[in-house]
């Protein structure tokens, strides 16, 4: 079955430092989505990547989809305290509805 | 346009009781997903439904758990004879009828506590 590894599990940074989380799949993906969940809150959709090698930017956030469509990364430049939360990737396999969330990366930011 | 609604937000049940969790998708959405989240852990897919159909229930425990999404009314996740290990946050999400490749909109979740 589809396996996903998301690293790191935790990341603590000083405000202004950069942050990156990675998702790696054991199988080729049709697309990947990223979500953010604030402490005590619910996941909120950030972005979807579909094409091989795709790069998308949202202000200080940069999302990449690997050439082989088996891995993805989310990079935050110059973190702020509002970036605190857990970032999850959501993987969908190629030919079925199987949905798998990564375990998430909890980001904490020291002001 | 109201978002995804879930109720109750908090539910306390004693071991052996039944828990019923409700989810009303966003207006116009016909796809519903249920996820379970244990404390300090990620979300685990349970079931994917369209109106009156279960499309994928591969993440649902075989016993005590069932889900439905009737033609009228909310989607229901039902847990019979709850045990302590069922304590978790249960989130539902909905997506437009164009399919599961589109973003999911999550409800606020139901926090189930089994005493």
PDB file of C-alpha atoms in Angstrom:
ATOM      1  CA  UNK A   1       0.000   0.000   0.000  1.00  0.00           C
ATOM      2  CA  UNK A   2       0.868   3.631  -0.167  1.00  0.00           C
ATOM      3  CA  UNK A   3       3.402   4.753   2.428  1.00  0.00           C
ATOM      4  CA  UNK A   4       4.258   8.341   3.267  1.00  0.00           C
ATOM      5  CA  UNK A   5       7.039   9.783   5.352  1.00  0.00           C
ATOM      6  CA  UNK A   6       6.941  13.383   6.498  1.00  0.00           C
ATOM      7  CA  UNK A   7       9.981  14.937   8.157  1.00  0.00           C
ATOM      8  CA  UNK A   8      10.870  16.430  10.473  1.00  0.00           C
ATOM      9  CA  UNK A   9       8.253  15.596  13.080  1.00  0.00           C
ATOM     10  CA  UNK A  10       8.999  18.778  15.031  1.00  0.00           C
ATOM     11  CA  UNK A  11      10.816  21.990  14.210  1.00  0.00           C
ATOM     12  CA  UNK A  12      11.462  24.867  16.551  1.00  0.00           C
ATOM     13  CA  UNK A  13      12.843  28.059  15.043  1.00  0.00           C
ATOM     14  CA  UNK A  14      13.557  31.629  16.015  1.00  0.00           C
ATOM     15  CA  UNK A  15      11.304  34.174  14.382  1.00  0.00           C
ATOM     16  CA  UNK A  16      12.874  35.192  11.091  1.00  0.00           C
ATOM     17  CA  UNK A  17      14.503  31.829  10.403  1.00  0.00           C
ATOM     18  CA  UNK A  18      13.454  29.637   7.509  1.00  0.00           C
ATOM     19  CA  UNK A  19      11.567  26.350   7.795  1.00  0.00           C
ATOM     20  CA  UNK A  20      11.132  23.360   5.486  1.00  0.00           C
ATOM     21  CA  UNK A  21       9.060  20.201   5.749  1.00  0.00           C
ATOM     22  CA  UNK A  22       9.295  17.257   3.370  1.00  0.00           C
ATOM     23  CA  UNK A  23       6.903  14.537   2.266  1.00  0.00           C
ATOM     24  CA  UNK A  24       8.084  11.371   0.568  1.00  0.00           C
ATOM     25  CA  UNK A  25       5.839   8.750  -0.957  1.00  0.00           C
ATOM     26  CA  UNK A  26       6.592   5.136  -1.799  1.00  0.00           C
ATOM     27  CA  UNK A  27       4.416   5.397  -4.913  1.00  0.00           C
ATOM     28  CA  UNK A  28       3.923   7.878  -7.736  1.00  0.00           C
ATOM     29  CA  UNK A  29       1.227  10.392  -6.933  1.00  0.00           C
ATOM     30  CA  UNK A  30      -1.483  11.985  -9.011  1.00  0.00           C
ATOM     31  CA  UNK A  31      -1.395  15.063  -6.825  1.00  0.00           C
ATOM     32  CA  UNK A  32      -0.375  16.288  -3.405  1.00  0.00           C
ATOM     33  CA  UNK A  33      -2.056  18.788  -1.160  1.00  0.00           C
ATOM     34  CA  UNK A  34      -0.752  20.712   1.828  1.00  0.00           C
ATOM     35  CA  UNK A  35      -2.757  21.690   4.886  1.00  0.00           C
ATOM     36  CA  UNK A  36      -2.079  23.696   8.034  1.00  0.00           C
ATOM     37  CA  UNK A  37      -3.640  22.994  11.394  1.00  0.00           C
ATOM     38  CA  UNK A  38      -3.311  25.520  14.195  1.00  0.00           C
ATOM     39  CA  UNK A  39      -3.209  24.143  17.752  1.00  0.00           C
ATOM     40  CA  UNK A  40      -6.756  23.173  18.732  1.00  0.00           C
ATOM     41  CA  UNK A  41      -8.032  23.926  15.250  1.00  0.00           C
ATOM     42  CA  UNK A  42      -8.916  22.054  12.117  1.00  0.00           C
ATOM     43  CA  UNK A  43      -6.873  21.532   8.933  1.00  0.00           C
ATOM     44  CA  UNK A  44      -7.041  24.322   6.392  1.00  0.00           C
ATOM     45  CA  UNK A  45      -6.155  23.798   2.750  1.00  0.00           C
ATOM     46  CA  UNK A  46      -3.054  25.628   1.536  1.00  0.00           C
ATOM     47  CA  UNK A  47      -2.234  24.378  -1.962  1.00  0.00           C
ATOM     48  CA  UNK A  48      -2.465  21.537  -4.445  1.00  0.00           C
ATOM     49  CA  UNK A  49       0.370  20.422  -6.734  1.00  0.00           C
ATOM     50  CA  UNK A  50      -0.350  18.329  -9.789  1.00  0.00           C
ATOM     51  CA  UNK A  51       2.441  18.611 -12.355  1.00  0.00           C
ATOM     52  CA  UNK A  52       5.878  17.043 -12.202  1.00  0.00           C
ATOM     53  CA  UNK A  53       8.430  19.606 -11.007  1.00  0.00           C
ATOM     54  CA  UNK A  54       5.729  22.143 -10.182  1.00  0.00           C
ATOM     55  CA  UNK A  55       6.626  25.086  -7.944  1.00  0.00           C
ATOM     56  CA  UNK A  56       4.014  27.366  -6.430  1.00  0.00           C
ATOM     57  CA  UNK A  57       4.428  30.368  -4.160  1.00  0.00           C
ATOM     58  CA  UNK A  58       2.113  31.994  -1.669  1.00  0.00           C
ATOM     59  CA  UNK A  59       3.813  35.039  -0.150  1.00  0.00           C
ATOM     60  CA  UNK A  60       6.525  33.542   2.103  1.00  0.00           C
ATOM     61  CA  UNK A  61       5.515  29.923   1.364  1.00  0.00           C
ATOM     62  CA  UNK A  62       7.046  27.939  -1.500  1.00  0.00           C
ATOM     63  CA  UNK A  63       5.702  24.514  -2.480  1.00  0.00           C
ATOM     64  CA  UNK A  64       7.512  22.051  -4.731  1.00  0.00           C
ATOM     65  CA  UNK A  65       6.490  18.767  -6.342  1.00  0.00           C
ATOM     66  CA  UNK A  66       9.322  16.447  -7.301  1.00  0.00           C
ATOM     67  CA  UNK A  67      10.094  15.492 -10.870  1.00  0.00           C
ATOM     68  CA  UNK A  68       9.129  11.884 -10.207  1.00  0.00           C
ATOM     69  CA  UNK A  69       5.944  12.970  -8.397  1.00  0.00           C
ATOM     70  CA  UNK A  70       6.955  11.015  -5.314  1.00  0.00           C
ATOM     71  CA  UNK A  71       8.046  13.821  -3.018  1.00  0.00           C
ATOM     72  CA  UNK A  72       7.164  17.363  -2.107  1.00  0.00           C
ATOM     73  CA  UNK A  73       8.355  20.159   0.133  1.00  0.00           C
ATOM     74  CA  UNK A  74       6.946  23.237   1.813  1.00  0.00           C
ATOM     75  CA  UNK A  75       9.371  26.034   2.592  1.00  0.00           C
ATOM     76  CA  UNK A  76       8.601  29.104   4.695  1.00  0.00           C
ATOM     77  CA  UNK A  77      10.940  32.067   4.427  1.00  0.00           C
ATOM     78  CA  UNK A  78      11.461  34.290   7.474  1.00  0.00           C
ATOM     79  CA  UNK A  79       8.993  32.606   9.796  1.00  0.00           C
ATOM     80  CA  UNK A  80       6.575  34.616  11.897  1.00  0.00           C
ATOM     81  CA  UNK A  81       4.696  33.635  15.045  1.00  0.00           C
ATOM     82  CA  UNK A  82       1.533  33.343  12.945  1.00  0.00           C
ATOM     83  CA  UNK A  83       3.158  30.404  11.116  1.00  0.00           C
ATOM     84  CA  UNK A  84       2.887  28.240  14.237  1.00  0.00           C
ATOM     85  CA  UNK A  85       0.972  25.023  13.651  1.00  0.00           C
ATOM     86  CA  UNK A  86       1.221  21.573  12.159  1.00  0.00           C
ATOM     87  CA  UNK A  87       1.754  21.251   8.426  1.00  0.00           C
ATOM     88  CA  UNK A  88       0.409  18.114   6.763  1.00  0.00           C
ATOM     89  CA  UNK A  89       0.751  16.734   3.287  1.00  0.00           C
ATOM     90  CA  UNK A  90      -2.158  14.768   1.811  1.00  0.00           C
ATOM     91  CA  UNK A  91      -1.344  12.236  -0.828  1.00  0.00           C
ATOM     92  CA  UNK A  92      -3.667  10.716  -3.362  1.00  0.00           C
ATOM     93  CA  UNK A  93      -2.569   7.632  -5.212  1.00  0.00           C
ATOM     94  CA  UNK A  94      -2.610   7.301  -8.957  1.00  0.00           C
ATOM     95  CA  UNK A  95      -5.624   5.144  -9.651  1.00  0.00           C
ATOM     96  CA  UNK A  96      -7.815   5.045  -6.607  1.00  0.00           C
ATOM     97  CA  UNK A  97      -9.322   7.175  -3.960  1.00  0.00           C
ATOM     98  CA  UNK A  98      -6.840   6.181  -1.308  1.00  0.00           C
ATOM     99  CA  UNK A  99      -6.000   9.251   0.711  1.00  0.00           C
ATOM    100  CA  UNK A 100      -3.061   9.325   3.078  1.00  0.00           C
ATOM    101  CA  UNK A 101      -2.033  12.165   5.344  1.00  0.00           C
ATOM    102  CA  UNK A 102       1.552  12.564   6.402  1.00  0.00           C
ATOM    103  CA  UNK A 103       2.040  12.574  10.178  1.00  0.00           C
ATOM    104  CA  UNK A 104       2.704  16.287  10.051  1.00  0.00           C
ATOM    105  CA  UNK A 105       5.462  18.649  11.092  1.00  0.00           C
ATOM    106  CA  UNK A 106       4.769  20.740  14.161  1.00  0.00           C
ATOM    107  CA  UNK A 107       6.348  24.165  13.773  1.00  0.00           C
ATOM    108  CA  UNK A 108       6.904  26.372  16.799  1.00  0.00           C
ATOM    109  CA  UNK A 109       8.345  29.851  16.487  1.00  0.00           C
ATOM    110  CA  UNK A 110      10.158  31.686  19.249  1.00  0.00           C
ATOM    111  CA  UNK A 111       9.475  35.441  19.057  1.00  0.00           C
TER     112      UNK A 111
ATOM    113  CA  UNK B   1     -21.909  30.216   2.397  1.00  0.00           C
ATOM    114  CA  UNK B   2     -21.649  28.329   5.658  1.00  0.00           C
ATOM    115  CA  UNK B   3     -18.649  26.088   6.040  1.00  0.00           C
ATOM    116  CA  UNK B   4     -18.637  22.452   7.012  1.00  0.00           C
ATOM    117  CA  UNK B   5     -20.640  21.956  10.186  1.00  0.00           C
ATOM    118  CA  UNK B   6     -20.044  19.258  12.726  1.00  0.00           C
ATOM    119  CA  UNK B   7     -21.964  18.521  15.855  1.00  0.00           C
ATOM    120  CA  UNK B   8     -21.638  18.017  18.618  1.00  0.00           C
ATOM    121  CA  UNK B   9     -18.295  19.768  19.102  1.00  0.00           C
ATOM    122  CA  UNK B  10     -17.645  17.798  22.262  1.00  0.00           C
ATOM    123  CA  UNK B  11     -19.131  14.453  23.186  1.00  0.00           C
ATOM    124  CA  UNK B  12     -18.610  12.444  26.346  1.00  0.00           C
ATOM    125  CA  UNK B  13     -19.672   8.823  26.396  1.00  0.00           C
ATOM    126  CA  UNK B  14     -19.227   6.018  28.914  1.00  0.00           C
ATOM    127  CA  UNK B  15     -17.741   2.760  27.767  1.00  0.00           C
ATOM    128  CA  UNK B  16     -20.337   0.646  25.987  1.00  0.00           C
ATOM    129  CA  UNK B  17     -22.521   3.560  24.870  1.00  0.00           C
ATOM    130  CA  UNK B  18     -23.054   4.663  21.292  1.00  0.00           C
ATOM    131  CA  UNK B  19     -21.616   7.825  19.763  1.00  0.00           C
ATOM    132  CA  UNK B  20     -23.216   9.579  16.783  1.00  0.00           C
ATOM    133  CA  UNK B  21     -21.254  12.276  15.044  1.00  0.00           C
ATOM    134  CA  UNK B  22     -22.882  14.484  12.436  1.00  0.00           C
ATOM    135  CA  UNK B  23     -21.400  16.341   9.517  1.00  0.00           C
ATOM    136  CA  UNK B  24     -23.139  18.753   7.178  1.00  0.00           C
ATOM    137  CA  UNK B  25     -20.974  19.458   4.133  1.00  0.00           C
ATOM    138  CA  UNK B  26     -20.650  22.810   2.484  1.00  0.00           C
ATOM    139  CA  UNK B  27     -23.525  23.748   0.239  1.00  0.00           C
ATOM    140  CA  UNK B  28     -23.146  22.103  -3.141  1.00  0.00           C
ATOM    141  CA  UNK B  29     -20.587  19.552  -1.936  1.00  0.00           C
ATOM    142  CA  UNK B  30     -21.491  15.920  -2.456  1.00  0.00           C
ATOM    143  CA  UNK B  31     -18.282  14.255  -1.257  1.00  0.00           C
ATOM    144  CA  UNK B  32     -17.654  13.684   2.441  1.00  0.00           C
ATOM    145  CA  UNK B  33     -14.618  12.252   4.212  1.00  0.00           C
ATOM    146  CA  UNK B  34     -14.168  11.260   7.827  1.00  0.00           C
ATOM    147  CA  UNK B  35     -10.822  11.329   9.623  1.00  0.00           C
ATOM    148  CA  UNK B  36      -9.708  10.442  13.120  1.00  0.00           C
ATOM    149  CA  UNK B  37      -6.949  12.288  14.938  1.00  0.00           C
ATOM    150  CA  UNK B  38      -5.425  11.001  18.138  1.00  0.00           C
ATOM    151  CA  UNK B  39      -3.699  13.504  20.445  1.00  0.00           C
ATOM    152  CA  UNK B  40      -0.322  14.642  19.091  1.00  0.00           C
ATOM    153  CA  UNK B  41      -0.820  12.570  15.935  1.00  0.00           C
ATOM    154  CA  UNK B  42      -1.748  13.092  12.328  1.00  0.00           C
ATOM    155  CA  UNK B  43      -5.083  12.532  10.644  1.00  0.00           C
ATOM    156  CA  UNK B  44      -6.045   9.024   9.685  1.00  0.00           C
ATOM    157  CA  UNK B  45      -8.448   8.501   6.803  1.00  0.00           C
ATOM    158  CA  UNK B  46     -11.514   6.485   7.750  1.00  0.00           C
ATOM    159  CA  UNK B  47     -14.131   6.645   5.027  1.00  0.00           C
ATOM    160  CA  UNK B  48     -15.089   8.479   1.852  1.00  0.00           C
ATOM    161  CA  UNK B  49     -18.744   8.823   0.902  1.00  0.00           C
ATOM    162  CA  UNK B  50     -20.859  10.344  -1.776  1.00  0.00           C
ATOM    163  CA  UNK B  51     -24.600  10.782  -1.434  1.00  0.00           C
ATOM    164  CA  UNK B  52     -26.077   7.363  -0.560  1.00  0.00           C
ATOM    165  CA  UNK B  53     -22.834   5.572  -1.432  1.00  0.00           C
ATOM    166  CA  UNK B  54     -19.756   4.470   0.458  1.00  0.00           C
ATOM    167  CA  UNK B  55     -16.875   4.835  -1.983  1.00  0.00           C
ATOM    168  CA  UNK B  56     -13.933   3.807   0.193  1.00  0.00           C
ATOM    169  CA  UNK B  57     -14.112   2.568   3.764  1.00  0.00           C
ATOM    170  CA  UNK B  58     -10.661   1.031   3.871  1.00  0.00           C
ATOM    171  CA  UNK B  59      -9.664   3.110   6.896  1.00  0.00           C
ATOM    172  CA  UNK B  60     -12.662   2.217   8.995  1.00  0.00           C
ATOM    173  CA  UNK B  61     -12.389  -0.455  11.725  1.00  0.00           C
ATOM    174  CA  UNK B  62     -14.404  -3.503  10.684  1.00  0.00           C
ATOM    175  CA  UNK B  63     -16.417  -3.652  13.867  1.00  0.00           C
ATOM    176  CA  UNK B  64     -18.459  -1.070  15.761  1.00  0.00           C
ATOM    177  CA  UNK B  65     -17.926   1.728  13.225  1.00  0.00           C
ATOM    178  CA  UNK B  66     -20.306   2.667  10.431  1.00  0.00           C
ATOM    179  CA  UNK B  67     -20.908   5.710   8.272  1.00  0.00           C
ATOM    180  CA  UNK B  68     -23.672   6.929   6.035  1.00  0.00           C
ATOM    181  CA  UNK B  69     -24.467   9.931   3.879  1.00  0.00           C
ATOM    182  CA  UNK B  70     -28.181   9.804   3.096  1.00  0.00           C
ATOM    183  CA  UNK B  71     -29.911  11.584   0.250  1.00  0.00           C
ATOM    184  CA  UNK B  72     -31.272  14.098   2.724  1.00  0.00           C
ATOM    185  CA  UNK B  73     -29.563  15.240   5.873  1.00  0.00           C
ATOM    186  CA  UNK B  74     -26.061  15.148   7.274  1.00  0.00           C
ATOM    187  CA  UNK B  75     -23.472  12.420   7.104  1.00  0.00           C
ATOM    188  CA  UNK B  76     -23.360  10.311  10.253  1.00  0.00           C
ATOM    189  CA  UNK B  77     -20.405   8.492  11.765  1.00  0.00           C
ATOM    190  CA  UNK B  78     -21.659   5.965  14.275  1.00  0.00           C
ATOM    191  CA  UNK B  79     -19.532   4.216  16.869  1.00  0.00           C
ATOM    192  CA  UNK B  80     -21.224   1.458  18.803  1.00  0.00           C
ATOM    193  CA  UNK B  81     -20.103   0.186  22.210  1.00  0.00           C
ATOM    194  CA  UNK B  82     -17.394   2.798  22.540  1.00  0.00           C
ATOM    195  CA  UNK B  83     -14.115   1.967  24.257  1.00  0.00           C
ATOM    196  CA  UNK B  84     -11.465   4.250  25.753  1.00  0.00           C
ATOM    197  CA  UNK B  85      -9.335   3.901  22.655  1.00  0.00           C
ATOM    198  CA  UNK B  86     -12.045   5.603  20.598  1.00  0.00           C
ATOM    199  CA  UNK B  87     -11.294   8.896  22.373  1.00  0.00           C
ATOM    200  CA  UNK B  88     -10.056  11.213  19.651  1.00  0.00           C
ATOM    201  CA  UNK B  89     -10.978  14.170  17.489  1.00  0.00           C
ATOM    202  CA  UNK B  90     -13.100  13.193  14.505  1.00  0.00           C
ATOM    203  CA  UNK B  91     -12.997  15.553  11.552  1.00  0.00           C
ATOM    204  CA  UNK B  92     -15.135  15.493   8.501  1.00  0.00           C
ATOM    205  CA  UNK B  93     -14.289  17.263   5.277  1.00  0.00           C
ATOM    206  CA  UNK B  94     -16.216  17.908   2.092  1.00  0.00           C
ATOM    207  CA  UNK B  95     -15.232  18.610  -1.482  1.00  0.00           C
ATOM    208  CA  UNK B  96     -17.107  19.686  -4.597  1.00  0.00           C
ATOM    209  CA  UNK B  97     -18.800  17.206  -6.929  1.00  0.00           C
ATOM    210  CA  UNK B  98     -15.926  17.544  -9.390  1.00  0.00           C
ATOM    211  CA  UNK B  99     -14.131  14.885  -7.412  1.00  0.00           C
ATOM    212  CA  UNK B 100     -11.669  13.996  -4.711  1.00  0.00           C
ATOM    213  CA  UNK B 101      -8.769  15.671  -6.463  1.00  0.00           C
ATOM    214  CA  UNK B 102      -9.963  18.999  -5.206  1.00  0.00           C
ATOM    215  CA  UNK B 103      -9.261  20.607  -1.908  1.00  0.00           C
ATOM    216  CA  UNK B 104     -11.105  19.476   1.138  1.00  0.00           C
ATOM    217  CA  UNK B 105     -12.856  21.821   3.483  1.00  0.00           C
ATOM    218  CA  UNK B 106     -12.723  20.638   7.062  1.00  0.00           C
ATOM    219  CA  UNK B 107     -15.238  21.053   9.805  1.00  0.00           C
ATOM    220  CA  UNK B 108     -14.252  22.080  13.344  1.00  0.00           C
ATOM    221  CA  UNK B 109     -14.256  18.478  14.526  1.00  0.00           C
ATOM    222  CA  UNK B 110     -15.978  16.506  17.257  1.00  0.00           C
ATOM    223  CA  UNK B 111     -13.860  15.754  20.313  1.00  0.00           C
ATOM    224  CA  UNK B 112     -15.019  12.404  21.667  1.00  0.00           C
ATOM    225  CA  UNK B 113     -14.077  11.433  25.202  1.00  0.00           C
ATOM    226  CA  UNK B 114     -14.874   7.959  26.453  1.00  0.00           C
ATOM    227  CA  UNK B 115     -14.870   7.603  30.229  1.00  0.00           C
TER     228      UNK B 115
END
